[in-house]
Amino acid sequence: PASACRRPQAGSQRFVRTAPCLVQDCARLLIATDVRTTYPDVTVQVRAPNPRDQGELGLAIAFTDRNNYYSITLQPRTGLLTTRRIMNGAATVLGQVTAKLAPHPWHTIRVQRINFLHLDKGRLAVYVDGAQVAAVDDAVLPKEGQVGLIAVGQAESHFDHLHVLDLVSNQTFSKPAAY
């Protein structure tokens, strides 16, 4: 197929990744190219239509290019949530936890990138179905970047209700006084 994503209904905000991957651990990204943020608060609903699929669905944040971003993915079959830093094309797992999933097919993932303790120490706070399940410290990637959706593996993936806010940073509005 020419496109890996389709919009299933007129007026819908839902995206479906349907194109098969040719390799086992492929990662497909759909980036919001017009959105740049420093401290994002991003929410999306995800669903794997086949409950036996082992693919991962989630968010990419601080995206600067295909080789540099954070990936926060959920495996809907098991509840395994994985936070990764992709830097120079190499993935490093920053944390993994099994989340207790709500008993419905759609699950909500929320990620906040915050300035922890106002010390320019980055932290990713991760929520699944309304409950905080992880907090990962990491300040390696640049502060500003784009956000988007990520699907890992060969399974079909559904995304809906992507919502992005830029949280207030600790940057000052003006330069220090000259005196």
PDB file of C-alpha atoms in Angstrom:
ATOM      1  CA  PRO A   1       0.000   0.000   0.000  1.00  0.00           C
ATOM      2  CA  ALA A   2       1.054   3.568  -0.625  1.00  0.00           C
ATOM      3  CA  SER A   3       0.245   4.706   2.907  1.00  0.00           C
ATOM      4  CA  ALA A   4       0.780   3.072   6.282  1.00  0.00           C
ATOM      5  CA  CYS A   5      -2.091   5.002   7.861  1.00  0.00           C
ATOM      6  CA  ARG A   6      -5.661   5.696   6.933  1.00  0.00           C
ATOM      7  CA  ARG A   7      -8.486   7.739   8.388  1.00  0.00           C
ATOM      8  CA  PRO A   8     -11.413   5.303   8.656  1.00  0.00           C
ATOM      9  CA  GLN A   9     -14.385   7.715   8.721  1.00  0.00           C
ATOM     10  CA  ALA A  10     -15.057  11.164   7.348  1.00  0.00           C
ATOM     11  CA  GLY A  11     -14.639  13.674  10.175  1.00  0.00           C
ATOM     12  CA  SER A  12     -12.974  11.134  12.466  1.00  0.00           C
ATOM     13  CA  GLN A  13      -9.681  11.823  14.223  1.00  0.00           C
ATOM     14  CA  ARG A  14      -8.825   8.116  14.381  1.00  0.00           C
ATOM     15  CA  PHE A  15      -5.814   6.744  12.502  1.00  0.00           C
ATOM     16  CA  VAL A  16      -5.265   3.093  11.707  1.00  0.00           C
ATOM     17  CA  ARG A  17      -1.866   1.641  10.832  1.00  0.00           C
ATOM     18  CA  THR A  18      -2.585  -1.248   8.478  1.00  0.00           C
ATOM     19  CA  ALA A  19       0.469  -1.740   6.255  1.00  0.00           C
ATOM     20  CA  PRO A  20       2.406  -4.862   7.232  1.00  0.00           C
ATOM     21  CA  CYS A  21       6.008  -4.604   8.346  1.00  0.00           C
ATOM     22  CA  LEU A  22       8.569  -6.756   6.606  1.00  0.00           C
ATOM     23  CA  VAL A  23      10.778  -7.088   9.699  1.00  0.00           C
ATOM     24  CA  GLN A  24       9.820  -8.283  13.192  1.00  0.00           C
ATOM     25  CA  ASP A  25      10.689  -5.195  15.280  1.00  0.00           C
ATOM     26  CA  CYS A  26       9.918  -2.433  12.825  1.00  0.00           C
ATOM     27  CA  ALA A  27       8.856   0.920  14.227  1.00  0.00           C
ATOM     28  CA  ARG A  28       6.389   3.099  12.306  1.00  0.00           C
ATOM     29  CA  LEU A  29       6.195   6.792  13.182  1.00  0.00           C
ATOM     30  CA  LEU A  30       3.562   9.390  12.346  1.00  0.00           C
ATOM     31  CA  ILE A  31       4.917  12.786  13.441  1.00  0.00           C
ATOM     32  CA  ALA A  32       2.930  16.016  13.897  1.00  0.00           C
ATOM     33  CA  THR A  33       5.322  18.143  11.855  1.00  0.00           C
ATOM     34  CA  ASP A  34       3.712  21.485  12.747  1.00  0.00           C
ATOM     35  CA  VAL A  35       3.893  20.917  16.523  1.00  0.00           C
ATOM     36  CA  ARG A  36       7.118  21.716  18.402  1.00  0.00           C
ATOM     37  CA  THR A  37       7.157  21.676  22.173  1.00  0.00           C
ATOM     38  CA  THR A  38       9.642  21.802  25.042  1.00  0.00           C
ATOM     39  CA  TYR A  39       7.622  20.307  27.914  1.00  0.00           C
ATOM     40  CA  PRO A  40       4.768  18.393  26.276  1.00  0.00           C
ATOM     41  CA  ASP A  41       1.731  16.902  27.958  1.00  0.00           C
ATOM     42  CA  VAL A  42       0.542  14.384  25.344  1.00  0.00           C
ATOM     43  CA  THR A  43      -2.456  12.059  25.513  1.00  0.00           C
ATOM     44  CA  VAL A  44      -3.623   9.440  23.012  1.00  0.00           C
ATOM     45  CA  GLN A  45      -5.991   6.501  23.002  1.00  0.00           C
ATOM     46  CA  VAL A  46      -4.659   3.241  21.550  1.00  0.00           C
ATOM     47  CA  ARG A  47      -6.149  -0.100  20.613  1.00  0.00           C
ATOM     48  CA  ALA A  48      -4.898  -3.325  19.082  1.00  0.00           C
ATOM     49  CA  PRO A  49      -7.941  -4.767  17.271  1.00  0.00           C
ATOM     50  CA  ASN A  50      -6.671  -8.344  17.653  1.00  0.00           C
ATOM     51  CA  PRO A  51      -6.204  -9.094  21.395  1.00  0.00           C
ATOM     52  CA  ARG A  52      -3.580 -11.750  20.562  1.00  0.00           C
ATOM     53  CA  ASP A  53      -1.259  -9.301  18.765  1.00  0.00           C
ATOM     54  CA  GLN A  54       2.052  -8.579  20.455  1.00  0.00           C
ATOM     55  CA  GLY A  55       2.687  -5.182  18.896  1.00  0.00           C
ATOM     56  CA  GLU A  56       3.343  -2.018  20.878  1.00  0.00           C
ATOM     57  CA  LEU A  57       1.477   1.290  20.485  1.00  0.00           C
ATOM     58  CA  GLY A  58       2.271   4.679  21.903  1.00  0.00           C
ATOM     59  CA  LEU A  59       3.868   8.085  21.666  1.00  0.00           C
ATOM     60  CA  ALA A  60       7.099   9.555  20.373  1.00  0.00           C
ATOM     61  CA  ILE A  61       8.205  12.815  22.006  1.00  0.00           C
ATOM     62  CA  ALA A  62      11.228  15.119  21.768  1.00  0.00           C
ATOM     63  CA  PHE A  63      11.455  13.910  18.173  1.00  0.00           C
ATOM     64  CA  THR A  64      14.227  15.675  16.239  1.00  0.00           C
ATOM     65  CA  ASP A  65      14.650  13.038  13.524  1.00  0.00           C
ATOM     66  CA  ARG A  66      14.040   9.324  12.939  1.00  0.00           C
ATOM     67  CA  ASN A  67      17.183   8.484  14.929  1.00  0.00           C
ATOM     68  CA  ASN A  68      16.616  10.712  18.007  1.00  0.00           C
ATOM     69  CA  TYR A  69      13.482  10.715  20.191  1.00  0.00           C
ATOM     70  CA  TYR A  70      11.792   9.166  23.218  1.00  0.00           C
ATOM     71  CA  SER A  71       9.373   6.277  22.683  1.00  0.00           C
ATOM     72  CA  ILE A  72       6.704   5.349  25.240  1.00  0.00           C
ATOM     73  CA  THR A  73       4.823   2.226  24.139  1.00  0.00           C
ATOM     74  CA  LEU A  74       2.153  -0.063  25.564  1.00  0.00           C
ATOM     75  CA  GLN A  75       1.670  -3.718  24.685  1.00  0.00           C
ATOM     76  CA  PRO A  76      -2.140  -3.964  25.052  1.00  0.00           C
ATOM     77  CA  ARG A  77      -2.161  -7.756  25.381  1.00  0.00           C
ATOM     78  CA  THR A  78       0.094  -7.829  28.477  1.00  0.00           C
ATOM     79  CA  GLY A  79       0.038  -4.253  29.785  1.00  0.00           C
ATOM     80  CA  LEU A  80       3.830  -3.972  29.414  1.00  0.00           C
ATOM     81  CA  LEU A  81       4.808  -0.305  29.173  1.00  0.00           C
ATOM     82  CA  THR A  82       8.298   0.442  27.843  1.00  0.00           C
ATOM     83  CA  THR A  83      10.077   3.808  27.844  1.00  0.00           C
ATOM     84  CA  ARG A  84      12.995   4.044  25.419  1.00  0.00           C
ATOM     85  CA  ARG A  85      15.473   6.693  24.333  1.00  0.00           C
ATOM     86  CA  ILE A  86      16.430   6.372  20.684  1.00  0.00           C
ATOM     87  CA  MET A  87      19.711   8.195  20.198  1.00  0.00           C
ATOM     88  CA  ASN A  88      21.749   8.036  17.001  1.00  0.00           C
ATOM     89  CA  GLY A  89      19.495   5.158  15.928  1.00  0.00           C
ATOM     90  CA  ALA A  90      20.245   2.972  18.975  1.00  0.00           C
ATOM     91  CA  ALA A  91      17.433   2.207  21.432  1.00  0.00           C
ATOM     92  CA  THR A  92      18.074   2.207  25.189  1.00  0.00           C
ATOM     93  CA  VAL A  93      15.335   0.944  27.514  1.00  0.00           C
ATOM     94  CA  LEU A  94      14.957   3.515  30.310  1.00  0.00           C
ATOM     95  CA  GLY A  95      12.228   1.610  32.121  1.00  0.00           C
ATOM     96  CA  GLN A  96       9.625  -1.137  31.888  1.00  0.00           C
ATOM     97  CA  VAL A  97       6.578  -1.763  34.048  1.00  0.00           C
ATOM     98  CA  THR A  98       3.413  -3.817  33.714  1.00  0.00           C
ATOM     99  CA  ALA A  99       0.375  -1.556  33.994  1.00  0.00           C
ATOM    100  CA  LYS A 100      -3.025  -2.718  35.176  1.00  0.00           C
ATOM    101  CA  LEU A 101      -5.245  -2.092  32.178  1.00  0.00           C
ATOM    102  CA  ALA A 102      -8.886  -1.053  32.323  1.00  0.00           C
ATOM    103  CA  PRO A 103     -11.258  -3.784  31.038  1.00  0.00           C
ATOM    104  CA  HIS A 104     -12.026  -2.190  27.670  1.00  0.00           C
ATOM    105  CA  PRO A 105     -10.357  -2.310  24.231  1.00  0.00           C
ATOM    106  CA  TRP A 106      -9.169   1.338  24.149  1.00  0.00           C
ATOM    107  CA  HIS A 107      -6.417   2.440  26.539  1.00  0.00           C
ATOM    108  CA  THR A 108      -5.261   5.976  27.254  1.00  0.00           C
ATOM    109  CA  ILE A 109      -1.547   6.788  27.375  1.00  0.00           C
ATOM    110  CA  ARG A 110      -0.468  10.147  28.763  1.00  0.00           C
ATOM    111  CA  VAL A 111       3.131  11.385  28.880  1.00  0.00           C
ATOM    112  CA  GLN A 112       4.366  14.582  30.494  1.00  0.00           C
ATOM    113  CA  ARG A 113       7.929  15.779  30.031  1.00  0.00           C
ATOM    114  CA  ILE A 114       8.632  17.957  33.024  1.00  0.00           C
ATOM    115  CA  ASN A 115      11.568  19.900  34.410  1.00  0.00           C
ATOM    116  CA  PHE A 116      12.049  17.936  37.630  1.00  0.00           C
ATOM    117  CA  LEU A 117      12.743  20.101  40.686  1.00  0.00           C
ATOM    118  CA  HIS A 118      13.402  23.096  38.362  1.00  0.00           C
ATOM    119  CA  LEU A 119      17.013  21.941  37.944  1.00  0.00           C
ATOM    120  CA  ASP A 120      16.930  21.310  34.181  1.00  0.00           C
ATOM    121  CA  LYS A 121      16.658  17.623  34.982  1.00  0.00           C
ATOM    122  CA  GLY A 122      14.200  16.055  32.571  1.00  0.00           C
ATOM    123  CA  ARG A 123      11.596  13.572  33.749  1.00  0.00           C
ATOM    124  CA  LEU A 124       8.971  11.651  31.836  1.00  0.00           C
ATOM    125  CA  ALA A 125       5.824  10.967  33.846  1.00  0.00           C
ATOM    126  CA  VAL A 126       3.734   8.209  32.224  1.00  0.00           C
ATOM    127  CA  TYR A 127       0.066   7.406  32.864  1.00  0.00           C
ATOM    128  CA  VAL A 128      -2.026   4.503  31.565  1.00  0.00           C
ATOM    129  CA  ASP A 129      -5.819   4.614  31.853  1.00  0.00           C
ATOM    130  CA  GLY A 130      -5.581   7.527  34.306  1.00  0.00           C
ATOM    131  CA  ALA A 131      -3.048   6.047  36.764  1.00  0.00           C
ATOM    132  CA  GLN A 132       0.616   7.065  36.917  1.00  0.00           C
ATOM    133  CA  VAL A 133       2.652   3.926  36.243  1.00  0.00           C
ATOM    134  CA  ALA A 134       6.167   5.273  35.636  1.00  0.00           C
ATOM    135  CA  ALA A 135       8.476   8.230  36.137  1.00  0.00           C
ATOM    136  CA  VAL A 136      11.753   8.122  34.236  1.00  0.00           C
ATOM    137  CA  ASP A 137      14.590  10.604  34.691  1.00  0.00           C
ATOM    138  CA  ASP A 138      16.517  11.401  31.529  1.00  0.00           C
ATOM    139  CA  ALA A 139      17.833  14.667  30.106  1.00  0.00           C
ATOM    140  CA  VAL A 140      19.964  13.450  27.219  1.00  0.00           C
ATOM    141  CA  LEU A 141      17.896  14.472  24.184  1.00  0.00           C
ATOM    142  CA  PRO A 142      17.284  18.117  23.237  1.00  0.00           C
ATOM    143  CA  LYS A 143      14.539  19.948  25.071  1.00  0.00           C
ATOM    144  CA  GLU A 144      12.507  20.985  22.057  1.00  0.00           C
ATOM    145  CA  GLY A 145      11.088  18.534  19.579  1.00  0.00           C
ATOM    146  CA  GLN A 146       8.043  17.221  17.812  1.00  0.00           C
ATOM    147  CA  VAL A 147       5.506  14.662  19.007  1.00  0.00           C
ATOM    148  CA  GLY A 148       3.830  11.790  17.224  1.00  0.00           C
ATOM    149  CA  LEU A 149       2.490   8.262  17.228  1.00  0.00           C
ATOM    150  CA  ILE A 150       4.549   5.068  17.139  1.00  0.00           C
ATOM    151  CA  ALA A 151       3.653   1.457  16.380  1.00  0.00           C
ATOM    152  CA  VAL A 152       6.250  -1.268  16.956  1.00  0.00           C
ATOM    153  CA  GLY A 153       5.858  -4.726  15.452  1.00  0.00           C
ATOM    154  CA  GLN A 154       3.727  -6.242  12.747  1.00  0.00           C
ATOM    155  CA  ALA A 155       0.235  -5.875  14.247  1.00  0.00           C
ATOM    156  CA  GLU A 156      -2.488  -3.473  13.115  1.00  0.00           C
ATOM    157  CA  SER A 157      -2.692  -0.400  15.368  1.00  0.00           C
ATOM    158  CA  HIS A 158      -5.469   2.091  16.096  1.00  0.00           C
ATOM    159  CA  PHE A 159      -4.912   5.588  17.528  1.00  0.00           C
ATOM    160  CA  ASP A 160      -7.537   8.169  18.496  1.00  0.00           C
ATOM    161  CA  HIS A 161      -7.886  11.504  20.306  1.00  0.00           C
ATOM    162  CA  LEU A 162      -4.283  12.734  20.129  1.00  0.00           C
ATOM    163  CA  HIS A 163      -4.069  15.806  22.370  1.00  0.00           C
ATOM    164  CA  VAL A 164      -0.901  17.910  22.833  1.00  0.00           C
ATOM    165  CA  LEU A 165      -0.259  20.743  25.306  1.00  0.00           C
ATOM    166  CA  ASP A 166       2.998  22.595  25.987  1.00  0.00           C
ATOM    167  CA  LEU A 167       3.476  22.825  29.749  1.00  0.00           C
ATOM    168  CA  VAL A 168       4.878  26.037  31.200  1.00  0.00           C
ATOM    169  CA  SER A 169       8.659  25.882  31.460  1.00  0.00           C
ATOM    170  CA  ASN A 170      10.977  27.535  33.941  1.00  0.00           C
ATOM    171  CA  GLN A 171      12.415  29.838  31.278  1.00  0.00           C
ATOM    172  CA  THR A 172      12.235  33.511  32.147  1.00  0.00           C
ATOM    173  CA  PHE A 173      10.222  35.928  30.043  1.00  0.00           C
ATOM    174  CA  SER A 174      12.920  38.587  29.980  1.00  0.00           C
ATOM    175  CA  LYS A 175      16.640  38.995  30.410  1.00  0.00           C
ATOM    176  CA  PRO A 176      18.069  39.918  33.832  1.00  0.00           C
ATOM    177  CA  ALA A 177      18.224  43.604  34.704  1.00  0.00           C
ATOM    178  CA  ALA A 178      21.326  45.452  33.500  1.00  0.00           C
ATOM    179  CA  TYR A 179      22.106  47.017  36.883  1.00  0.00           C
TER     180      TYR A 179
END
